[in-house]
PDB file of C-alpha atoms and ligand atoms in Angstrom:
ATOM      1  CA  MET A   1      96.469  72.101 130.438  1.00  0.00           C
ATOM      2  CA  SER A   2      95.775  75.707 129.371  1.00  0.00           C
ATOM      3  CA  ASN A   3      93.079  76.256 126.751  1.00  0.00           C
ATOM      4  CA  VAL A   4      95.687  78.255 124.793  1.00  0.00           C
ATOM      5  CA  ASN A   5      98.275  75.491 124.457  1.00  0.00           C
ATOM      6  CA  GLY A   6      98.361  74.098 120.891  1.00  0.00           C
ATOM      7  CA  LYS A   7      95.808  76.555 119.510  1.00  0.00           C
ATOM      8  CA  VAL A   8      96.421  77.971 116.030  1.00  0.00           C
ATOM      9  CA  ILE A   9      96.096  81.743 116.335  1.00  0.00           C
ATOM     10  CA  ILE A  10      96.313  84.289 113.493  1.00  0.00           C
ATOM     11  CA  ILE A  11      97.203  87.850 114.526  1.00  0.00           C
ATOM     12  CA  THR A  12      96.895  90.784 112.123  1.00  0.00           C
ATOM     13  CA  GLY A  13      99.040  93.848 112.739  1.00  0.00           C
ATOM     14  CA  ALA A  14     101.596  91.725 114.597  1.00  0.00           C
ATOM     15  CA  SER A  15     104.658  93.783 113.635  1.00  0.00           C
ATOM     16  CA  SER A  16     104.500  96.218 116.584  1.00  0.00           C
ATOM     17  CA  GLY A  17     102.634  97.294 119.711  1.00  0.00           C
ATOM     18  CA  ILE A  18      99.727  95.207 120.951  1.00  0.00           C
ATOM     19  CA  GLY A  19      99.908  92.654 118.123  1.00  0.00           C
ATOM     20  CA  GLU A  20     103.595  91.969 118.715  1.00  0.00           C
ATOM     21  CA  ALA A  21     103.183  91.722 122.510  1.00  0.00           C
ATOM     22  CA  THR A  22     100.219  89.383 122.034  1.00  0.00           C
ATOM     23  CA  ALA A  23     102.124  87.166 119.592  1.00  0.00           C
ATOM     24  CA  ARG A  24     105.017  86.803 122.006  1.00  0.00           C
ATOM     25  CA  MET A  25     102.769  86.109 125.005  1.00  0.00           C
ATOM     26  CA  LEU A  26     100.524  83.584 123.232  1.00  0.00           C
ATOM     27  CA  ALA A  27     103.565  81.738 121.826  1.00  0.00           C
ATOM     28  CA  LYS A  28     105.052  81.550 125.347  1.00  0.00           C
ATOM     29  CA  ASN A  29     101.783  79.938 126.417  1.00  0.00           C
ATOM     30  CA  GLY A  30     102.046  77.220 123.776  1.00  0.00           C
ATOM     31  CA  ALA A  31      99.976  78.669 120.930  1.00  0.00           C
ATOM     32  CA  LYS A  32     101.025  78.221 117.292  1.00  0.00           C
ATOM     33  CA  VAL A  33     100.954  81.819 116.112  1.00  0.00           C
ATOM     34  CA  VAL A  34     100.622  83.023 112.522  1.00  0.00           C
ATOM     35  CA  LEU A  35     101.636  86.665 112.187  1.00  0.00           C
ATOM     36  CA  GLY A  36     100.595  89.148 109.503  1.00  0.00           C
ATOM     37  CA  ALA A  37     101.426  92.819 108.814  1.00  0.00           C
ATOM     38  CA  ARG A  38     102.930  94.838 105.967  1.00  0.00           C
ATOM     39  CA  ARG A  39     106.426  95.114 107.516  1.00  0.00           C
ATOM     40  CA  ALA A  40     107.533  91.539 106.909  1.00  0.00           C
ATOM     41  CA  ASP A  41     111.089  92.275 108.107  1.00  0.00           C
ATOM     42  CA  ARG A  42     109.715  93.004 111.575  1.00  0.00           C
ATOM     43  CA  LEU A  43     107.635  89.828 111.518  1.00  0.00           C
ATOM     44  CA  GLU A  44     110.692  87.788 110.551  1.00  0.00           C
ATOM     45  CA  THR A  45     112.586  89.081 113.605  1.00  0.00           C
ATOM     46  CA  ILE A  46     109.669  88.325 115.954  1.00  0.00           C
ATOM     47  CA  VAL A  47     109.272  84.809 114.536  1.00  0.00           C
ATOM     48  CA  LYS A  48     113.003  84.169 114.969  1.00  0.00           C
ATOM     49  CA  ASP A  49     112.792  85.298 118.615  1.00  0.00           C
ATOM     50  CA  ILE A  50     109.800  83.017 119.227  1.00  0.00           C
ATOM     51  CA  ASP A  51     111.614  80.086 117.564  1.00  0.00           C
ATOM     52  CA  ALA A  52     114.709  80.731 119.696  1.00  0.00           C
ATOM     53  CA  GLU A  53     112.571  80.475 122.828  1.00  0.00           C
ATOM     54  CA  GLY A  54     111.107  77.134 121.718  1.00  0.00           C
ATOM     55  CA  GLY A  55     107.808  78.526 120.442  1.00  0.00           C
ATOM     56  CA  ILE A  56     106.023  77.883 117.143  1.00  0.00           C
ATOM     57  CA  ALA A  57     105.401  80.774 114.741  1.00  0.00           C
ATOM     58  CA  GLU A  58     104.927  81.526 111.041  1.00  0.00           C
ATOM     59  CA  TYR A  59     104.521  84.839 109.273  1.00  0.00           C
ATOM     60  CA  GLN A  60     103.322  86.242 105.986  1.00  0.00           C
ATOM     61  CA  ALA A  61     103.205  89.790 104.606  1.00  0.00           C
ATOM     62  CA  LEU A  62      99.634  91.020 104.945  1.00  0.00           C
ATOM     63  CA  ASP A  63      97.730  94.126 103.952  1.00  0.00           C
ATOM     64  CA  VAL A  64      94.294  93.827 105.555  1.00  0.00           C
ATOM     65  CA  THR A  65      92.759  96.152 102.965  1.00  0.00           C
ATOM     66  CA  GLN A  66      93.203  93.325 100.440  1.00  0.00           C
ATOM     67  CA  ARG A  67      90.639  90.585 100.981  1.00  0.00           C
ATOM     68  CA  SER A  68      92.739  88.031  99.069  1.00  0.00           C
ATOM     69  CA  GLN A  69      95.634  88.530 101.504  1.00  0.00           C
ATOM     70  CA  LEU A  70      93.461  87.638 104.489  1.00  0.00           C
ATOM     71  CA  GLU A  71      92.304  84.541 102.634  1.00  0.00           C
ATOM     72  CA  ALA A  72      95.977  83.738 101.980  1.00  0.00           C
ATOM     73  CA  ILE A  73      97.022  83.989 105.633  1.00  0.00           C
ATOM     74  CA  VAL A  74      94.125  81.756 106.696  1.00  0.00           C
ATOM     75  CA  GLN A  75      95.279  79.266 104.042  1.00  0.00           C
ATOM     76  CA  LEU A  76      98.838  79.484 105.406  1.00  0.00           C
ATOM     77  CA  ALA A  77      97.589  78.617 108.910  1.00  0.00           C
ATOM     78  CA  GLN A  78      95.572  75.698 107.543  1.00  0.00           C
ATOM     79  CA  SER A  79      98.429  74.363 105.418  1.00  0.00           C
ATOM     80  CA  LYS A  80     100.958  74.580 108.274  1.00  0.00           C
ATOM     81  CA  PHE A  81      98.751  73.601 111.212  1.00  0.00           C
ATOM     82  CA  ASP A  82      95.531  72.094 109.713  1.00  0.00           C
ATOM     83  CA  ARG A  83      93.122  74.487 111.433  1.00  0.00           C
ATOM     84  CA  VAL A  84      92.400  77.997 112.696  1.00  0.00           C
ATOM     85  CA  ASP A  85      91.320  78.285 116.321  1.00  0.00           C
ATOM     86  CA  VAL A  86      91.514  82.043 116.805  1.00  0.00           C
ATOM     87  CA  LEU A  87      91.687  85.098 114.542  1.00  0.00           C
ATOM     88  CA  ILE A  88      92.775  88.334 116.229  1.00  0.00           C
ATOM     89  CA  ASN A  89      91.737  91.291 114.054  1.00  0.00           C
ATOM     90  CA  ASN A  90      94.226  93.712 115.591  1.00  0.00           C
ATOM     91  CA  ALA A  91      95.592  95.791 112.680  1.00  0.00           C
ATOM     92  CA  GLY A  92      94.523  99.416 113.009  1.00  0.00           C
ATOM     93  CA  ILE A  93      95.516 102.993 112.294  1.00  0.00           C
ATOM     94  CA  MET A  94      94.618 106.270 114.009  1.00  0.00           C
ATOM     95  CA  PRO A  95      95.461 109.396 111.965  1.00  0.00           C
ATOM     96  CA  LEU A  96      93.541 111.882 114.127  1.00  0.00           C
ATOM     97  CA  SER A  97      92.391 115.319 112.920  1.00  0.00           C
ATOM     98  CA  THR A  98      89.340 117.552 113.123  1.00  0.00           C
ATOM     99  CA  LEU A  99      86.723 116.888 110.437  1.00  0.00           C
ATOM    100  CA  ASP A 100      86.969 120.427 109.029  1.00  0.00           C
ATOM    101  CA  GLN A 101      90.502 119.683 107.792  1.00  0.00           C
ATOM    102  CA  LEU A 102      88.907 117.337 105.268  1.00  0.00           C
ATOM    103  CA  LYS A 103      91.682 114.747 105.431  1.00  0.00           C
ATOM    104  CA  VAL A 104      89.431 112.523 103.376  1.00  0.00           C
ATOM    105  CA  GLU A 105      92.205 110.165 102.295  1.00  0.00           C
ATOM    106  CA  GLU A 106      92.947 109.454 105.970  1.00  0.00           C
ATOM    107  CA  TRP A 107      89.228 108.839 106.618  1.00  0.00           C
ATOM    108  CA  ASP A 108      89.230 106.365 103.734  1.00  0.00           C
ATOM    109  CA  ARG A 109      92.321 104.592 105.069  1.00  0.00           C
ATOM    110  CA  MET A 110      90.851 104.282 108.572  1.00  0.00           C
ATOM    111  CA  ILE A 111      87.644 102.828 107.139  1.00  0.00           C
ATOM    112  CA  ASP A 112      89.637 100.459 104.904  1.00  0.00           C
ATOM    113  CA  VAL A 113      91.944  99.171 107.672  1.00  0.00           C
ATOM    114  CA  ASN A 114      89.834  99.436 110.835  1.00  0.00           C
ATOM    115  CA  ILE A 115      86.453  98.330 109.428  1.00  0.00           C
ATOM    116  CA  LYS A 116      86.924  96.603 106.088  1.00  0.00           C
ATOM    117  CA  GLY A 117      90.090  94.877 107.308  1.00  0.00           C
ATOM    118  CA  VAL A 118      88.101  93.376 110.191  1.00  0.00           C
ATOM    119  CA  LEU A 119      85.294  92.327 107.841  1.00  0.00           C
ATOM    120  CA  TYR A 120      87.739  90.706 105.420  1.00  0.00           C
ATOM    121  CA  GLY A 121      89.277  88.821 108.349  1.00  0.00           C
ATOM    122  CA  ILE A 122      85.854  87.572 109.377  1.00  0.00           C
ATOM    123  CA  ALA A 123      85.083  86.598 105.772  1.00  0.00           C
ATOM    124  CA  ALA A 124      88.294  84.581 105.537  1.00  0.00           C
ATOM    125  CA  ALA A 125      88.090  82.797 108.895  1.00  0.00           C
ATOM    126  CA  LEU A 126      84.372  82.242 109.416  1.00  0.00           C
ATOM    127  CA  PRO A 127      83.845  79.454 106.846  1.00  0.00           C
ATOM    128  CA  VAL A 128      86.821  77.557 108.313  1.00  0.00           C
ATOM    129  CA  MET A 129      85.553  77.951 111.884  1.00  0.00           C
ATOM    130  CA  LYS A 130      82.007  76.979 110.888  1.00  0.00           C
ATOM    131  CA  ALA A 131      83.318  73.819 109.225  1.00  0.00           C
ATOM    132  CA  GLN A 132      85.389  73.028 112.340  1.00  0.00           C
ATOM    133  CA  LYS A 133      82.363  73.841 114.538  1.00  0.00           C
ATOM    134  CA  SER A 134      84.706  75.829 116.771  1.00  0.00           C
ATOM    135  CA  GLY A 135      86.734  78.991 116.802  1.00  0.00           C
ATOM    136  CA  GLN A 136      87.099  82.453 118.252  1.00  0.00           C
ATOM    137  CA  ILE A 137      87.247  85.860 116.596  1.00  0.00           C
ATOM    138  CA  ILE A 138      88.796  88.626 118.678  1.00  0.00           C
ATOM    139  CA  ASN A 139      88.395  92.177 117.418  1.00  0.00           C
ATOM    140  CA  LEU A 140      90.394  95.143 118.699  1.00  0.00           C
ATOM    141  CA  SER A 141      88.119  98.090 119.374  1.00  0.00           C
ATOM    142  CA  SER A 142      89.110 100.908 121.752  1.00  0.00           C
ATOM    143  CA  ILE A 143      87.932 103.234 124.464  1.00  0.00           C
ATOM    144  CA  GLY A 144      87.168 105.193 121.282  1.00  0.00           C
ATOM    145  CA  GLY A 145      84.527 102.540 120.598  1.00  0.00           C
ATOM    146  CA  HIS A 146      82.673 103.774 123.671  1.00  0.00           C
ATOM    147  CA  THR A 147      83.206 107.537 123.763  1.00  0.00           C
ATOM    148  CA  VAL A 148      83.945 110.212 121.157  1.00  0.00           C
ATOM    149  CA  SER A 149      86.349 113.136 121.460  1.00  0.00           C
ATOM    150  CA  PRO A 150      87.446 115.971 119.134  1.00  0.00           C
ATOM    151  CA  THR A 151      89.890 114.912 116.363  1.00  0.00           C
ATOM    152  CA  ALA A 152      88.764 111.300 116.805  1.00  0.00           C
ATOM    153  CA  ALA A 153      85.347 111.298 115.109  1.00  0.00           C
ATOM    154  CA  VAL A 154      86.300 109.009 112.227  1.00  0.00           C
ATOM    155  CA  TYR A 155      88.577 106.787 114.336  1.00  0.00           C
ATOM    156  CA  CYS A 156      85.811 106.429 116.947  1.00  0.00           C
ATOM    157  CA  ALA A 157      83.270 105.721 114.197  1.00  0.00           C
ATOM    158  CA  THR A 158      85.444 102.841 112.971  1.00  0.00           C
ATOM    159  CA  LYS A 159      85.743 101.467 116.504  1.00  0.00           C
ATOM    160  CA  PHE A 160      81.995 101.821 117.189  1.00  0.00           C
ATOM    161  CA  ALA A 161      81.582  99.838 113.964  1.00  0.00           C
ATOM    162  CA  VAL A 162      83.902  97.125 115.278  1.00  0.00           C
ATOM    163  CA  GLY A 163      81.681  96.857 118.371  1.00  0.00           C
ATOM    164  CA  ALA A 164      78.495  96.601 116.295  1.00  0.00           C
ATOM    165  CA  LEU A 165      79.965  94.026 113.905  1.00  0.00           C
ATOM    166  CA  SER A 166      81.252  91.941 116.789  1.00  0.00           C
ATOM    167  CA  GLU A 167      77.933  91.935 118.626  1.00  0.00           C
ATOM    168  CA  GLY A 168      76.054  91.020 115.446  1.00  0.00           C
ATOM    169  CA  LEU A 169      78.529  88.251 114.722  1.00  0.00           C
ATOM    170  CA  ARG A 170      78.314  86.943 118.292  1.00  0.00           C
ATOM    171  CA  GLN A 171      74.521  86.719 118.078  1.00  0.00           C
ATOM    172  CA  GLU A 172      74.650  84.950 114.717  1.00  0.00           C
ATOM    173  CA  VAL A 173      77.380  82.387 115.366  1.00  0.00           C
ATOM    174  CA  GLY A 174      77.097  81.826 119.113  1.00  0.00           C
ATOM    175  CA  GLY A 175      77.014  78.160 119.974  1.00  0.00           C
ATOM    176  CA  ASP A 176      80.187  77.050 118.275  1.00  0.00           C
ATOM    177  CA  ILE A 177      82.194  80.230 117.764  1.00  0.00           C
ATOM    178  CA  ARG A 178      83.223  82.735 120.410  1.00  0.00           C
ATOM    179  CA  VAL A 179      83.427  86.462 119.668  1.00  0.00           C
ATOM    180  CA  THR A 180      85.407  88.856 121.844  1.00  0.00           C
ATOM    181  CA  VAL A 181      85.952  92.619 121.735  1.00  0.00           C
ATOM    182  CA  ILE A 182      89.046  94.025 123.399  1.00  0.00           C
ATOM    183  CA  SER A 183      88.859  97.775 124.071  1.00  0.00           C
ATOM    184  CA  PRO A 184      92.183  99.242 125.163  1.00  0.00           C
ATOM    185  CA  GLY A 185      92.719 102.656 126.659  1.00  0.00           C
ATOM    186  CA  VAL A 186      95.948 104.454 125.921  1.00  0.00           C
ATOM    187  CA  THR A 187      98.673 101.851 125.424  1.00  0.00           C
ATOM    188  CA  GLU A 188     102.357 102.000 124.442  1.00  0.00           C
ATOM    189  CA  SER A 189     102.657 101.332 120.708  1.00  0.00           C
ATOM    190  CA  GLU A 190     103.365 103.021 117.389  1.00  0.00           C
ATOM    191  CA  LEU A 191      99.692 103.951 116.852  1.00  0.00           C
ATOM    192  CA  ALA A 192     100.158 107.728 117.241  1.00  0.00           C
ATOM    193  CA  ASP A 193     102.872 107.721 114.539  1.00  0.00           C
ATOM    194  CA  SER A 194     100.157 107.788 111.865  1.00  0.00           C
ATOM    195  CA  ILE A 195      98.904 111.255 112.960  1.00  0.00           C
ATOM    196  CA  SER A 196      99.762 113.820 110.284  1.00  0.00           C
ATOM    197  CA  ASP A 197      98.038 116.773 111.999  1.00  0.00           C
ATOM    198  CA  GLU A 198     100.571 118.638 114.167  1.00  0.00           C
ATOM    199  CA  ALA A 199      98.098 119.826 116.851  1.00  0.00           C
ATOM    200  CA  ALA A 200      96.500 116.404 117.227  1.00  0.00           C
ATOM    201  CA  ARG A 201      99.947 114.779 117.443  1.00  0.00           C
ATOM    202  CA  LEU A 202     101.081 117.177 120.196  1.00  0.00           C
ATOM    203  CA  GLY A 203      97.823 116.622 122.102  1.00  0.00           C
ATOM    204  CA  MET A 204      98.319 112.874 121.912  1.00  0.00           C
ATOM    205  CA  GLN A 205     101.909 113.122 123.206  1.00  0.00           C
ATOM    206  CA  GLU A 206     100.584 114.560 126.475  1.00  0.00           C
ATOM    207  CA  PHE A 207      97.691 112.082 126.686  1.00  0.00           C
ATOM    208  CA  ARG A 208      99.951 109.109 125.911  1.00  0.00           C
ATOM    209  CA  LYS A 209     102.184 109.768 128.939  1.00  0.00           C
ATOM    210  CA  LEU A 210      99.644 107.685 130.911  1.00  0.00           C
ATOM    211  CA  SER A 211     100.132 104.691 128.601  1.00  0.00           C
ATOM    212  CA  ILE A 212     100.061 101.153 129.943  1.00  0.00           C
ATOM    213  CA  PRO A 213     102.365  98.559 128.352  1.00  0.00           C
ATOM    214  CA  ALA A 214     101.138  96.542 125.371  1.00  0.00           C
ATOM    215  CA  SER A 215     101.572  93.414 127.506  1.00  0.00           C
ATOM    216  CA  ALA A 216      98.579  94.587 129.612  1.00  0.00           C
ATOM    217  CA  ILE A 217      96.357  94.172 126.549  1.00  0.00           C
ATOM    218  CA  ALA A 218      98.043  90.900 125.604  1.00  0.00           C
ATOM    219  CA  HIS A 219      97.128  89.563 129.075  1.00  0.00           C
ATOM    220  CA  ALA A 220      93.462  90.421 128.474  1.00  0.00           C
ATOM    221  CA  ILE A 221      93.543  88.623 125.111  1.00  0.00           C
ATOM    222  CA  LEU A 222      95.196  85.590 126.715  1.00  0.00           C
ATOM    223  CA  PHE A 223      92.470  85.567 129.392  1.00  0.00           C
ATOM    224  CA  ALA A 224      89.705  85.647 126.775  1.00  0.00           C
ATOM    225  CA  ILE A 225      91.230  82.740 124.858  1.00  0.00           C
ATOM    226  CA  GLU A 226      92.039  80.526 127.821  1.00  0.00           C
ATOM    227  CA  GLN A 227      88.464  80.377 129.164  1.00  0.00           C
ATOM    228  CA  PRO A 228      86.637  77.089 128.627  1.00  0.00           C
ATOM    229  CA  ASP A 229      85.014  76.776 125.181  1.00  0.00           C
ATOM    230  CA  HIS A 230      81.504  77.337 126.576  1.00  0.00           C
ATOM    231  CA  VAL A 231      82.558  80.665 128.144  1.00  0.00           C
ATOM    232  CA  ASP A 232      82.519  83.690 125.829  1.00  0.00           C
ATOM    233  CA  VAL A 233      84.316  86.740 127.169  1.00  0.00           C
ATOM    234  CA  SER A 234      82.329  89.192 125.061  1.00  0.00           C
ATOM    235  CA  GLU A 235      84.212  92.381 125.903  1.00  0.00           C
ATOM    236  CA  ILE A 236      87.072  93.625 128.057  1.00  0.00           C
ATOM    237  CA  ILE A 237      88.035  97.276 128.608  1.00  0.00           C
ATOM    238  CA  VAL A 238      91.633  97.698 129.793  1.00  0.00           C
ATOM    239  CA  ARG A 239      92.923 101.210 130.494  1.00  0.00           C
ATOM    240  CA  PRO A 240      95.355 103.125 132.684  1.00  0.00           C
ATOM    241  CA  THR A 241      94.117 103.364 136.269  1.00  0.00           C
ATOM    242  CA  ALA A 242      94.650 107.133 136.115  1.00  0.00           C
ATOM    243  CA  SER A 243      92.685 107.550 132.881  1.00  0.00           C
ATOM    244  CA  LEU A 244      89.544 109.720 132.950  1.00  0.00           C
ATOM    245  CA  HIS A 245      88.182 108.264 129.683  1.00  0.00           C
TER     246      HIS A 245
HETATM  247  P1  LIG B   1     100.706  99.931 116.298  1.00  0.00           P
HETATM  248  O1  LIG B   1     100.742 101.064 115.324  1.00  0.00           O
HETATM  249  O2  LIG B   1     101.913  99.673 117.116  1.00  0.00           O
HETATM  250  O3  LIG B   1     100.265  98.600 115.575  1.00  0.00           O
HETATM  251  C1  LIG B   1      99.347  98.586 114.518  1.00  0.00           C
HETATM  252  C2  LIG B   1      99.606  97.372 113.672  1.00  0.00           C
HETATM  253  O4  LIG B   1      98.687  97.393 112.580  1.00  0.00           O
HETATM  254  C3  LIG B   1     101.005  97.335 113.106  1.00  0.00           C
HETATM  255  O5  LIG B   1     101.523  96.043 113.265  1.00  0.00           O
HETATM  256  C4  LIG B   1     100.811  97.655 111.622  1.00  0.00           C
HETATM  257  O6  LIG B   1     101.769  96.913 110.884  1.00  0.00           O
HETATM  258  C5  LIG B   1      99.421  97.085 111.407  1.00  0.00           C
HETATM  259  N1  LIG B   1      98.770  97.634 110.219  1.00  0.00           N
HETATM  260  C6  LIG B   1      98.483  98.915 109.907  1.00  0.00           C
HETATM  261  N2  LIG B   1      97.921  98.987 108.692  1.00  0.00           N
HETATM  262  C7  LIG B   1      97.863  97.710 108.221  1.00  0.00           C
HETATM  263  C8  LIG B   1      97.402  97.126 107.027  1.00  0.00           C
HETATM  264  N3  LIG B   1      96.882  97.855 106.025  1.00  0.00           N
HETATM  265  N4  LIG B   1      97.506  95.782 106.881  1.00  0.00           N
HETATM  266  C9  LIG B   1      98.030  95.028 107.857  1.00  0.00           C
HETATM  267  N5  LIG B   1      98.493  95.515 109.013  1.00  0.00           N
HETATM  268  C10 LIG B   1      98.401  96.856 109.182  1.00  0.00           C
HETATM  269  O7  LIG B   1      99.446 100.250 117.245  1.00  0.00           O
HETATM  270  P2  LIG B   1      98.683  99.375 118.363  1.00  0.00           P
HETATM  271  O8  LIG B   1      99.435  98.178 118.732  1.00  0.00           O
HETATM  272  O9  LIG B   1      98.298 100.317 119.405  1.00  0.00           O
HETATM  273  O10 LIG B   1      97.348  98.989 117.567  1.00  0.00           O
HETATM  274  C11 LIG B   1      96.743  97.724 117.618  1.00  0.00           C
HETATM  275  C12 LIG B   1      95.226  97.894 117.709  1.00  0.00           C
HETATM  276  O11 LIG B   1      94.893  98.413 118.991  1.00  0.00           O
HETATM  277  C13 LIG B   1      94.632  98.862 116.688  1.00  0.00           C
HETATM  278  O12 LIG B   1      93.446  98.303 116.154  1.00  0.00           O
HETATM  279  C14 LIG B   1      94.322 100.098 117.518  1.00  0.00           C
HETATM  280  O13 LIG B   1      93.290 100.856 116.966  1.00  0.00           O
HETATM  281  C15 LIG B   1      93.958  99.457 118.844  1.00  0.00           C
HETATM  282  N6  LIG B   1      94.036 100.367 119.993  1.00  0.00           N
HETATM  283  C16 LIG B   1      95.244 100.864 120.423  1.00  0.00           C
HETATM  284  C17 LIG B   1      95.298 101.763 121.472  1.00  0.00           C
HETATM  285  C18 LIG B   1      96.579 102.362 121.930  1.00  0.00           C
HETATM  286  O14 LIG B   1      96.551 103.325 122.736  1.00  0.00           O
HETATM  287  N7  LIG B   1      97.723 101.850 121.530  1.00  0.00           N
HETATM  288  C19 LIG B   1      94.077 102.180 122.194  1.00  0.00           C
HETATM  289  C20 LIG B   1      92.894 101.589 121.658  1.00  0.00           C
HETATM  290  C21 LIG B   1      92.877 100.720 120.617  1.00  0.00           C
HETATM  291  P3  LIG B   1     102.407  97.333 109.475  1.00  0.00           P
HETATM  292  O15 LIG B   1     102.568  98.821 109.487  1.00  0.00           O
HETATM  293  O16 LIG B   1     103.695  96.561 109.477  1.00  0.00           O
HETATM  294  O17 LIG B   1     101.432  96.839 108.440  1.00  0.00           O
END
């Protein structure tokens, strides 16, 4: 029996891209998935599809910048399924621009979603997992959590932060709770839609032609979850074979 079957798995940012592909793949493998994102209409459609294929899924509107909403989705998982086995902190945004454009509101939003959203997820799930004496927290970083490039300073800073938080968490809670970082390279999704700077958006269009499908990242997440409980897959980098970075 797979170590995914029957697990209760919360996925943030499940309304498109990597989160959606992961929700569909984990549900196919027998997980009970609990989906969160702001676009609840999209989540409803995904949950209906999963139901129609015999899977088990719930959803709730979620803004990860609001700590109470992460607490609420953890409570939903507990009330429906009695426990939380895995939290996938996947929600993220990437409005790229050079620092000298001073798009400070976009910097704030990236910090709020990509860093504080992850922290709020940890804050909501950790007490439950500690009480269960088991669990797994999977955080989505990026190739941008390993290297920095122009227009991506703030985005990369948020993803470096995800790496640091994950490693600190792993060292503190290892024993009962697994911590995994998934670092995708360029992947098909709606991520580049949040870029307001024209030059950065055009640059990304060229770069994103190499994109691998979101299912490639979902496979890596599935792999990390299905290992035996005493095996922690601490980090996986998945990128296009042709990618330089
Ligand atoms: P998408 O834009 O397709 O998905 C991002 C998801 O995050 C959406 O479901 C969106 O849903 C959700 N989201 C955004 N803001 C919030 C918020 N405030 N509260 C809750 N959910 C939110 O992009 P990806 O699938 O690519 O992104 C998933 C993760 O993968 C991100 O962390 C990203 O940084 C990372 N990544 C992606 C790469 C790529 O090339 N695609 C490369 C490296 C890393 P909604 O708008 O409905 O709230």
